[in-house]
Amino acid sequence: MQYVSTRGGVQPVNFEQALLEGQAEDGGLFLPERYPQLTDKWDSLKDLSFSELALEIVSLYATDVDVDALRTILRDAFATFDDADVAPLVQIEDLHVLELFHGPTLAFKDVALQVLGRLFEHVLSQHNQVMNILGATSGDTGSAAIAGVRGRDGIGIFIMFPDGRTSRLQELQMTTVREKNVHCLAIDGSFDDCQRILKAIFNDIEFKRRARLGAVNSINWARIMVQIVYYVYATLRYDEPVTFSVPTGNFGNILSAVLAMRMGAPIRRLVLGTNENDILARFFASGKYQRGAVQQTLSPSMDIQVASNLERFIYLYLDGDSEQLVQFMHGFAEHNHATLSQNGHVDATIDARRIDTDETIATIRKTWERYGYLVDPHTAVGIAAAAHTDSEGPVVCLATAHPAKFPSAVNQAIGNARAQHPRLQVLDEKHARKVKLPADQQEVRSYIELNIIK
Ligand SMILES: *Cc1c(COP(=O)(O)O)cnc(C)c1O
């Protein structure tokens, strides 16, 4: 399988290159040149375990990775989950939830990042290479990325976060990791400062090459690819087409559902839930993509005003017309807005809804009172969005984080300390380690230079 850049400015690459490069050098994002169909073998997929199904799907895309190696990588990655089903489907009366939080850091990003860390290690060792991952996080991504690569050969990881501005649990999930290849950089500044430093360092192509810098944010194709698996896995459990409701920030998770549909999975509709940072809800209602100011909400992993993966969706919407896509992206970069569709409608299969803080809290409470089921604020946004849709058939809500990761929002809703998880309770007793640095590009770069894996 070959991969093309959405911006059409580079030659197609193979899977390993798309994996290691992350973003294409023309600034675009990689997508496969075609989407293999699952329709013919659909019934035979029903009996597969999660890990076996993952091998079926991933081997269609990672065609240049040895199948036996892939099998081991996928088996080991999903063995870190604390549920034998990996992504169990919970049904309580009319509430259907796909639990994606059974991995090491209790958020859905583990599903892809546990695979990605192992894939990196395998591919790098095949080519006798090393990699130093640099990332910035406001919360979940950092800990899941660290959990994916801790102790892996030939990989260093440097994660910047705004000191004192992530939740206490989120910080401890990163800083209590002992392995020497993990560096938590507590930046004296905001998340925007961290992102600015990240961009500046990545834009220095000479340094990027010399330090063999790599990225793990959701623009990496391999993350999108792995996430397709749970949509197919869930759809196989039903005899009729399914609607999924997906709490959305960067459009990475829901994009995998769009691609599962392209592969023939019987998905009726997609409900996209946003919090007050509703750029996507506005976009899907009006065809106009317009940046707003980021607001802090109870669902911090969705406090995003520019959804990096939307570029892939727009490319598909434009039938692969890179010229038009580049026009749209440049227009947006220049004017902070761009229009895709004049008639105000983008895609009938995506039903996008904005859910505010009050409704999020009310949904946590209602879901607890009515079903005895506790959800985190991100998941609550998806459940609330699903309640507004008029789609027929089963609606499966994605649970993207364990409620214990966001205890204050959950306790605010149900009034006592029910949101707990044993793995989070022991974090306080562990030794924490972080490097405090000023919000200064040069200082961060010097620290990286001294500590990279060579
Ligand atoms: C990252 C994250 C999201 C948003 O996913 P995207 O792929 O960015 O749309 C939702 N919920 C949780 C808990 C997350 O960590």
mmCIF file of C-alpha atoms and ligand atoms in Angstrom, residues 107-109 140 247-253 301-302 304 376 378 400-401 406, ligand 1:
data_model
loop_
_atom_site.group_PDB
_atom_site.id
_atom_site.type_symbol
_atom_site.label_atom_id
_atom_site.label_comp_id
_atom_site.label_asym_id
_atom_site.label_seq_id
_atom_site.Cartn_x
_atom_site.Cartn_y
_atom_site.Cartn_z
ATOM 1 C CA ALA A 107 -8.074 6.891 27.787
ATOM 2 C CA PHE A 108 -8.893 5.842 24.225
ATOM 3 C CA LYS A 109 -5.552 7.110 22.932
ATOM 4 C CA ASP A 140 -4.166 12.813 27.820
ATOM 5 C CA PRO A 247 -16.813 13.111 21.555
ATOM 6 C CA THR A 248 -14.508 15.063 19.296
ATOM 7 C CA GLY A 249 -11.563 17.450 19.475
ATOM 8 C CA ASN A 250 -8.943 16.949 16.776
ATOM 9 C CA PHE A 251 -11.257 14.852 14.576
ATOM 10 C CA GLY A 252 -8.846 11.887 14.841
ATOM 11 C CA ASN A 253 -11.167 9.384 16.477
ATOM 12 C CA SER A 301 -8.965 16.952 25.746
ATOM 13 C CA MET A 302 -11.507 18.555 23.416
ATOM 14 C CA ILE A 304 -9.329 22.674 20.629
ATOM 15 C CA ASP A 376 -16.366 10.983 32.333
ATOM 16 C CA HIS A 378 -15.857 13.698 27.435
ATOM 17 C CA THR A 400 -13.087 7.844 25.648
ATOM 18 C CA ALA A 401 -11.824 8.105 29.234
ATOM 19 C CA PHE A 406 -11.755 13.491 35.796
HETATM 20 C C1 LIG B 1 -8.184 13.014 22.754
HETATM 21 C C2 LIG B 1 -9.496 12.812 23.433
HETATM 22 C C3 LIG B 1 -10.721 13.103 22.783
HETATM 23 C C4 LIG B 1 -10.780 13.722 21.402
HETATM 24 O O1 LIG B 1 -10.357 12.858 20.380
HETATM 25 P P1 LIG B 1 -9.942 13.447 18.949
HETATM 26 O O2 LIG B 1 -9.347 12.309 18.226
HETATM 27 O O3 LIG B 1 -8.948 14.543 19.225
HETATM 28 O O4 LIG B 1 -11.190 13.972 18.307
HETATM 29 C C5 LIG B 1 -11.908 12.809 23.441
HETATM 30 N N1 LIG B 1 -11.901 12.301 24.695
HETATM 31 C C6 LIG B 1 -10.764 12.018 25.347
HETATM 32 C C7 LIG B 1 -10.829 11.485 26.725
HETATM 33 C C8 LIG B 1 -9.517 12.259 24.746
HETATM 34 O O5 LIG B 1 -8.386 11.978 25.417
#
